[in-house]
Amino acid sequence: MKTYLVTGGSGFIGSNFVRQMLQNDTNCHIVNLDKLTYAGNPANLVDIEMDERYSFVHGDICDTDVVRQIFHQHKPQIIINFAAETHVDRSIGSPDDFIKTDVFGVFTLLEASKEFGVDLFLQISTDEVYGSIAEGSFCEGDPLLPSSPYSASKAGGDRLAYSYYVTYNLPVIITRASNNYGPFQYPEKLISLFVTNALEDRDLPVYGDGKNVRDWLYVSDHCSAVHFIIENGKLGEVYNVGGGNELQNIHITHQILEQLGKSADLIKFVEDRKGHDLRYSLDCSKLNQLGWMPEHSFDEALAETIHWYQSNEAWWAPIKSGEFKEYYKSHYNMAYEGE
Ligand code: NAD
Ligand code: DAU
């Protein structure tokens, strides 16, 4: 039996990964270390929390004592570091926690992995570390040019992990995925925010002219790629993980409104994000040649995602009615309707 330490397992991608892992591998033990920041939600894993193959530790990846105690007690062979501060807008307003968690937190986990020994340290990085590209697509060997405090701190964690492979022979692999969407995404990111706003007949705040391009990856495809890379990836390598769905934000906005039968009048063009990257694009041929491809088409998976938010208002409504109100007002400088 293999023991996995999954950090950030109570967040969006981490919780999808934990659930998928428990479904696919009956002979595993997963320890989830999560600080439960605003983005970490125990409700994301309520269906599996009693599974005897699953343990939860409430703690910070920056806390050396907590991390060492987990390694001592559970002796994990595979570390998958999802834990991070993840929202670009929050990093622009207040970068401190990004630098702590996304750089120092990675260091803490790497140190414990070096001390106790592991079979694999998988660092979940992001396509944002490359920066924006007007034409063509980034390959894994291309230089990194991150442009927000979020992507710069992720680039720090990404390269720090690589340095432990080169310097200490720690068995490290790094993944750089594109924009995820799907169930359990905190309603602050483009798709989760716009779907839930539309369901409440609130405005959809499109930054700038809405022509920025992202490549959209369904979360279960990202999770299957992580699983595939654990089984088949080569140590010391970086793998781009993309969905092959490059779309302008305004296109997605209209698609959401059409599926929900809502008026385009809900669209509000607002001030652009500072330092807003125009386009992300990944060349994923390295991972595709190894044998992994995404399974979901964007149109079908977006429809499923919208349907999930329609059916799970009990999950997202309390988030949006609580501290999210304050966040909305301070970030968009717009009154939150319904007050
Ligand atoms: P998320 O914000 O939904 O969840 C992050 C989780 O990490 C939360 O459960 C939070 O409580 C936890 N966490 C934060 N700081 C912590 C700390 N110091 N110690 C322990 N736990 C902590 O994030 P997500 O969207 O699921 O992203 C997961 C990972 O995937 C991140 O590393 C992110 O950079 C990367 N990624 C995300 C996307 C995307 O589109 N969402 C794309 C590519 C890569
Ligand atoms: O590319 C991978 C990255 O994708 C991850 O590493 C990050 O953790 C994740 O947050 C995401 O970053 P983005 O900044 O691309 O995602 P976000 O959903 O915040 O924004 C997507 C696009 O939509 C971007 O061009 C900004 C725009 N946008 C976003 C919001 C929240 C709007 O126009 N209005 C909005 O209200």
PDB file of N, CA, C and O in Angstrom, residues 162-209:
ATOM      1  N   TYR A 162      12.894  22.036  -8.474  1.00  0.00           N
ATOM      2  CA  TYR A 162      13.874  21.514  -9.444  1.00  0.00           C
ATOM      3  C   TYR A 162      15.282  21.520  -8.856  1.00  0.00           C
ATOM      4  O   TYR A 162      16.071  20.585  -9.067  1.00  0.00           O
ATOM      5  N   SER A 163      15.610  22.559  -8.089  1.00  0.00           N
ATOM      6  CA  SER A 163      16.957  22.650  -7.516  1.00  0.00           C
ATOM      7  C   SER A 163      17.231  21.486  -6.552  1.00  0.00           C
ATOM      8  O   SER A 163      18.370  21.043  -6.418  1.00  0.00           O
ATOM      9  N   TYR A 164      16.177  20.983  -5.884  1.00  0.00           N
ATOM     10  CA  TYR A 164      16.372  19.840  -4.972  1.00  0.00           C
ATOM     11  C   TYR A 164      16.612  18.553  -5.762  1.00  0.00           C
ATOM     12  O   TYR A 164      17.261  17.636  -5.264  1.00  0.00           O
ATOM     13  N   TYR A 165      16.098  18.498  -6.978  1.00  0.00           N
ATOM     14  CA  TYR A 165      16.402  17.349  -7.849  1.00  0.00           C
ATOM     15  C   TYR A 165      17.871  17.399  -8.268  1.00  0.00           C
ATOM     16  O   TYR A 165      18.606  16.413  -8.143  1.00  0.00           O
ATOM     17  N   VAL A 166      18.301  18.553  -8.719  1.00  0.00           N
ATOM     18  CA  VAL A 166      19.669  18.683  -9.240  1.00  0.00           C
ATOM     19  C   VAL A 166      20.690  18.576  -8.102  1.00  0.00           C
ATOM     20  O   VAL A 166      21.690  17.863  -8.212  1.00  0.00           O
ATOM     21  N   THR A 167      20.432  19.270  -7.008  1.00  0.00           N
ATOM     22  CA  THR A 167      21.434  19.378  -5.946  1.00  0.00           C
ATOM     23  C   THR A 167      21.443  18.180  -5.009  1.00  0.00           C
ATOM     24  O   THR A 167      22.512  17.712  -4.602  1.00  0.00           O
ATOM     25  N   TYR A 168      20.244  17.676  -4.662  1.00  0.00           N
ATOM     26  CA  TYR A 168      20.174  16.608  -3.636  1.00  0.00           C
ATOM     27  C   TYR A 168      19.633  15.290  -4.180  1.00  0.00           C
ATOM     28  O   TYR A 168      19.366  14.377  -3.391  1.00  0.00           O
ATOM     29  N   ASN A 169      19.447  15.204  -5.506  1.00  0.00           N
ATOM     30  CA  ASN A 169      18.874  13.988  -6.100  1.00  0.00           C
ATOM     31  C   ASN A 169      17.488  13.652  -5.560  1.00  0.00           C
ATOM     32  O   ASN A 169      17.101  12.477  -5.545  1.00  0.00           O
ATOM     33  N   LEU A 170      16.761  14.639  -5.055  1.00  0.00           N
ATOM     34  CA  LEU A 170      15.395  14.365  -4.600  1.00  0.00           C
ATOM     35  C   LEU A 170      14.547  14.037  -5.842  1.00  0.00           C
ATOM     36  O   LEU A 170      14.651  14.732  -6.854  1.00  0.00           O
ATOM     37  N   PRO A 171      13.736  12.981  -5.790  1.00  0.00           N
ATOM     38  CA  PRO A 171      12.956  12.580  -6.973  1.00  0.00           C
ATOM     39  C   PRO A 171      11.773  13.524  -7.241  1.00  0.00           C
ATOM     40  O   PRO A 171      10.651  13.270  -6.814  1.00  0.00           O
ATOM     41  N   VAL A 172      12.056  14.585  -7.947  1.00  0.00           N
ATOM     42  CA  VAL A 172      11.068  15.661  -8.174  1.00  0.00           C
ATOM     43  C   VAL A 172      10.511  15.601  -9.596  1.00  0.00           C
ATOM     44  O   VAL A 172      11.254  15.336 -10.546  1.00  0.00           O
ATOM     45  N   ILE A 173       9.217  15.844  -9.725  1.00  0.00           N
ATOM     46  CA  ILE A 173       8.590  16.115 -11.034  1.00  0.00           C
ATOM     47  C   ILE A 173       7.730  17.368 -10.852  1.00  0.00           C
ATOM     48  O   ILE A 173       7.153  17.589  -9.776  1.00  0.00           O
ATOM     49  N   ILE A 174       7.657  18.176 -11.905  1.00  0.00           N
ATOM     50  CA  ILE A 174       6.886  19.421 -11.848  1.00  0.00           C
ATOM     51  C   ILE A 174       5.842  19.410 -12.961  1.00  0.00           C
ATOM     52  O   ILE A 174       6.164  19.066 -14.111  1.00  0.00           O
ATOM     53  N   THR A 175       4.596  19.783 -12.614  1.00  0.00           N
ATOM     54  CA  THR A 175       3.564  19.911 -13.653  1.00  0.00           C
ATOM     55  C   THR A 175       3.153  21.377 -13.768  1.00  0.00           C
ATOM     56  O   THR A 175       3.119  22.101 -12.771  1.00  0.00           O
ATOM     57  N   ARG A 176       2.867  21.795 -14.987  1.00  0.00           N
ATOM     58  CA  ARG A 176       2.386  23.165 -15.228  1.00  0.00           C
ATOM     59  C   ARG A 176       1.075  23.080 -15.998  1.00  0.00           C
ATOM     60  O   ARG A 176       1.080  22.861 -17.221  1.00  0.00           O
ATOM     61  N   ALA A 177      -0.021  23.231 -15.276  1.00  0.00           N
ATOM     62  CA  ALA A 177      -1.334  23.070 -15.909  1.00  0.00           C
ATOM     63  C   ALA A 177      -1.938  24.419 -16.279  1.00  0.00           C
ATOM     64  O   ALA A 177      -1.565  25.462 -15.740  1.00  0.00           O
ATOM     65  N   SER A 178      -2.895  24.359 -17.185  1.00  0.00           N
ATOM     66  CA  SER A 178      -3.621  25.561 -17.600  1.00  0.00           C
ATOM     67  C   SER A 178      -4.857  25.758 -16.713  1.00  0.00           C
ATOM     68  O   SER A 178      -5.048  25.034 -15.729  1.00  0.00           O
ATOM     69  N   ASN A 179      -5.710  26.707 -17.063  1.00  0.00           N
ATOM     70  CA  ASN A 179      -6.864  27.077 -16.224  1.00  0.00           C
ATOM     71  C   ASN A 179      -7.842  25.924 -16.034  1.00  0.00           C
ATOM     72  O   ASN A 179      -8.422  25.440 -17.008  1.00  0.00           O
ATOM     73  N   ASN A 180      -8.064  25.551 -14.792  1.00  0.00           N
ATOM     74  CA  ASN A 180      -9.013  24.484 -14.469  1.00  0.00           C
ATOM     75  C   ASN A 180     -10.413  25.052 -14.244  1.00  0.00           C
ATOM     76  O   ASN A 180     -10.566  26.191 -13.802  1.00  0.00           O
ATOM     77  N   TYR A 181     -11.407  24.203 -14.524  1.00  0.00           N
ATOM     78  CA  TYR A 181     -12.791  24.534 -14.170  1.00  0.00           C
ATOM     79  C   TYR A 181     -13.489  23.230 -13.828  1.00  0.00           C
ATOM     80  O   TYR A 181     -13.037  22.144 -14.217  1.00  0.00           O
ATOM     81  N   GLY A 182     -14.592  23.339 -13.064  1.00  0.00           N
ATOM     82  CA  GLY A 182     -15.330  22.145 -12.672  1.00  0.00           C
ATOM     83  C   GLY A 182     -15.961  22.331 -11.304  1.00  0.00           C
ATOM     84  O   GLY A 182     -15.992  23.445 -10.764  1.00  0.00           O
ATOM     85  N   PRO A 183     -16.449  21.226 -10.703  1.00  0.00           N
ATOM     86  CA  PRO A 183     -17.111  21.296  -9.405  1.00  0.00           C
ATOM     87  C   PRO A 183     -16.168  21.717  -8.286  1.00  0.00           C
ATOM     88  O   PRO A 183     -14.981  21.403  -8.328  1.00  0.00           O
ATOM     89  N   PHE A 184     -16.697  22.376  -7.285  1.00  0.00           N
ATOM     90  CA  PHE A 184     -15.992  22.760  -6.049  1.00  0.00           C
ATOM     91  C   PHE A 184     -14.946  23.858  -6.255  1.00  0.00           C
ATOM     92  O   PHE A 184     -14.046  23.984  -5.449  1.00  0.00           O
ATOM     93  N   GLN A 185     -15.060  24.654  -7.320  1.00  0.00           N
ATOM     94  CA  GLN A 185     -14.112  25.764  -7.484  1.00  0.00           C
ATOM     95  C   GLN A 185     -14.655  26.969  -6.728  1.00  0.00           C
ATOM     96  O   GLN A 185     -15.808  27.378  -6.924  1.00  0.00           O
ATOM     97  N   TYR A 186     -13.828  27.539  -5.885  1.00  0.00           N
ATOM     98  CA  TYR A 186     -14.244  28.698  -5.094  1.00  0.00           C
ATOM     99  C   TYR A 186     -14.778  29.783  -6.038  1.00  0.00           C
ATOM    100  O   TYR A 186     -14.125  30.088  -7.056  1.00  0.00           O
ATOM    101  N   PRO A 187     -15.932  30.370  -5.712  1.00  0.00           N
ATOM    102  CA  PRO A 187     -16.562  31.293  -6.672  1.00  0.00           C
ATOM    103  C   PRO A 187     -15.908  32.670  -6.728  1.00  0.00           C
ATOM    104  O   PRO A 187     -16.546  33.702  -6.485  1.00  0.00           O
ATOM    105  N   GLU A 188     -14.626  32.636  -7.102  1.00  0.00           N
ATOM    106  CA  GLU A 188     -13.878  33.878  -7.338  1.00  0.00           C
ATOM    107  C   GLU A 188     -13.174  33.830  -8.698  1.00  0.00           C
ATOM    108  O   GLU A 188     -12.698  34.845  -9.175  1.00  0.00           O
ATOM    109  N   LYS A 189     -13.098  32.630  -9.298  1.00  0.00           N
ATOM    110  CA  LYS A 189     -12.412  32.464 -10.578  1.00  0.00           C
ATOM    111  C   LYS A 189     -13.430  32.644 -11.707  1.00  0.00           C
ATOM    112  O   LYS A 189     -14.643  32.516 -11.482  1.00  0.00           O
ATOM    113  N   LEU A 190     -12.952  32.920 -12.901  1.00  0.00           N
ATOM    114  CA  LEU A 190     -13.852  33.345 -13.986  1.00  0.00           C
ATOM    115  C   LEU A 190     -15.120  32.481 -14.099  1.00  0.00           C
ATOM    116  O   LEU A 190     -16.240  32.992 -14.007  1.00  0.00           O
ATOM    117  N   ILE A 191     -14.954  31.168 -14.307  1.00  0.00           N
ATOM    118  CA  ILE A 191     -16.137  30.350 -14.608  1.00  0.00           C
ATOM    119  C   ILE A 191     -17.019  30.173 -13.368  1.00  0.00           C
ATOM    120  O   ILE A 191     -18.242  30.375 -13.433  1.00  0.00           O
ATOM    121  N   SER A 192     -16.415  29.859 -12.209  1.00  0.00           N
ATOM    122  CA  SER A 192     -17.246  29.636 -11.011  1.00  0.00           C
ATOM    123  C   SER A 192     -17.934  30.931 -10.576  1.00  0.00           C
ATOM    124  O   SER A 192     -19.082  30.916 -10.117  1.00  0.00           O
ATOM    125  N   LEU A 193     -17.246  32.059 -10.727  1.00  0.00           N
ATOM    126  CA  LEU A 193     -17.852  33.347 -10.354  1.00  0.00           C
ATOM    127  C   LEU A 193     -18.988  33.707 -11.302  1.00  0.00           C
ATOM    128  O   LEU A 193     -20.086  34.095 -10.873  1.00  0.00           O
ATOM    129  N   PHE A 194     -18.727  33.565 -12.603  1.00  0.00           N
ATOM    130  CA  PHE A 194     -19.726  34.013 -13.577  1.00  0.00           C
ATOM    131  C   PHE A 194     -20.963  33.112 -13.569  1.00  0.00           C
ATOM    132  O   PHE A 194     -22.091  33.592 -13.715  1.00  0.00           O
ATOM    133  N   VAL A 195     -20.761  31.813 -13.408  1.00  0.00           N
ATOM    134  CA  VAL A 195     -21.932  30.917 -13.364  1.00  0.00           C
ATOM    135  C   VAL A 195     -22.785  31.249 -12.149  1.00  0.00           C
ATOM    136  O   VAL A 195     -24.008  31.410 -12.248  1.00  0.00           O
ATOM    137  N   THR A 196     -22.147  31.405 -10.985  1.00  0.00           N
ATOM    138  CA  THR A 196     -22.939  31.643  -9.769  1.00  0.00           C
ATOM    139  C   THR A 196     -23.546  33.048  -9.780  1.00  0.00           C
ATOM    140  O   THR A 196     -24.672  33.239  -9.330  1.00  0.00           O
ATOM    141  N   ASN A 197     -22.815  34.028 -10.307  1.00  0.00           N
ATOM    142  CA  ASN A 197     -23.408  35.373 -10.428  1.00  0.00           C
ATOM    143  C   ASN A 197     -24.629  35.340 -11.349  1.00  0.00           C
ATOM    144  O   ASN A 197     -25.669  35.927 -11.047  1.00  0.00           O
ATOM    145  N   ALA A 198     -24.491  34.655 -12.478  1.00  0.00           N
ATOM    146  CA  ALA A 198     -25.610  34.601 -13.425  1.00  0.00           C
ATOM    147  C   ALA A 198     -26.816  33.921 -12.788  1.00  0.00           C
ATOM    148  O   ALA A 198     -27.957  34.362 -12.968  1.00  0.00           O
ATOM    149  N   LEU A 199     -26.546  32.859 -12.012  1.00  0.00           N
ATOM    150  CA  LEU A 199     -27.655  32.162 -11.348  1.00  0.00           C
ATOM    151  C   LEU A 199     -28.386  33.093 -10.379  1.00  0.00           C
ATOM    152  O   LEU A 199     -29.582  32.925 -10.130  1.00  0.00           O
ATOM    153  N   GLU A 200     -27.653  34.066  -9.831  1.00  0.00           N
ATOM    154  CA  GLU A 200     -28.270  35.018  -8.892  1.00  0.00           C
ATOM    155  C   GLU A 200     -28.700  36.320  -9.578  1.00  0.00           C
ATOM    156  O   GLU A 200     -29.028  37.292  -8.889  1.00  0.00           O
ATOM    157  N   ASP A 201     -28.600  36.343 -10.919  1.00  0.00           N
ATOM    158  CA  ASP A 201     -28.913  37.552 -11.692  1.00  0.00           C
ATOM    159  C   ASP A 201     -28.052  38.744 -11.287  1.00  0.00           C
ATOM    160  O   ASP A 201     -28.526  39.890 -11.275  1.00  0.00           O
ATOM    161  N   ARG A 202     -26.817  38.464 -10.940  1.00  0.00           N
ATOM    162  CA  ARG A 202     -25.865  39.546 -10.633  1.00  0.00           C
ATOM    163  C   ARG A 202     -25.000  39.813 -11.855  1.00  0.00           C
ATOM    164  O   ARG A 202     -24.884  38.965 -12.755  1.00  0.00           O
ATOM    165  N   ASP A 203     -24.326  40.977 -11.839  1.00  0.00           N
ATOM    166  CA  ASP A 203     -23.463  41.340 -12.960  1.00  0.00           C
ATOM    167  C   ASP A 203     -22.284  40.387 -13.104  1.00  0.00           C
ATOM    168  O   ASP A 203     -21.775  39.850 -12.118  1.00  0.00           O
ATOM    169  N   LEU A 204     -21.819  40.226 -14.348  1.00  0.00           N
ATOM    170  CA  LEU A 204     -20.600  39.463 -14.627  1.00  0.00           C
ATOM    171  C   LEU A 204     -19.506  40.478 -14.976  1.00  0.00           C
ATOM    172  O   LEU A 204     -19.541  41.071 -16.057  1.00  0.00           O
ATOM    173  N   PRO A 205     -18.539  40.716 -14.070  1.00  0.00           N
ATOM    174  CA  PRO A 205     -17.530  41.765 -14.302  1.00  0.00           C
ATOM    175  C   PRO A 205     -16.396  41.278 -15.214  1.00  0.00           C
ATOM    176  O   PRO A 205     -15.471  40.601 -14.779  1.00  0.00           O
ATOM    177  N   VAL A 206     -16.478  41.639 -16.492  1.00  0.00           N
ATOM    178  CA  VAL A 206     -15.450  41.240 -17.460  1.00  0.00           C
ATOM    179  C   VAL A 206     -14.327  42.283 -17.440  1.00  0.00           C
ATOM    180  O   VAL A 206     -14.586  43.476 -17.658  1.00  0.00           O
ATOM    181  N   TYR A 207     -13.109  41.836 -17.187  1.00  0.00           N
ATOM    182  CA  TYR A 207     -11.983  42.775 -17.132  1.00  0.00           C
ATOM    183  C   TYR A 207     -11.596  43.247 -18.535  1.00  0.00           C
ATOM    184  O   TYR A 207     -11.483  42.429 -19.468  1.00  0.00           O
ATOM    185  N   GLY A 208     -11.329  44.569 -18.654  1.00  0.00           N
ATOM    186  CA  GLY A 208     -10.851  45.121 -19.928  1.00  0.00           C
ATOM    187  C   GLY A 208     -11.849  44.877 -21.034  1.00  0.00           C
ATOM    188  O   GLY A 208     -13.053  45.045 -20.872  1.00  0.00           O
ATOM    189  N   ASP A 209     -11.331  44.409 -22.207  1.00  0.00           N
ATOM    190  CA  ASP A 209     -12.236  44.174 -23.348  1.00  0.00           C
ATOM    191  C   ASP A 209     -12.689  42.721 -23.448  1.00  0.00           C
ATOM    192  O   ASP A 209     -13.388  42.346 -24.399  1.00  0.00           O
TER     193      ASP A 209
END
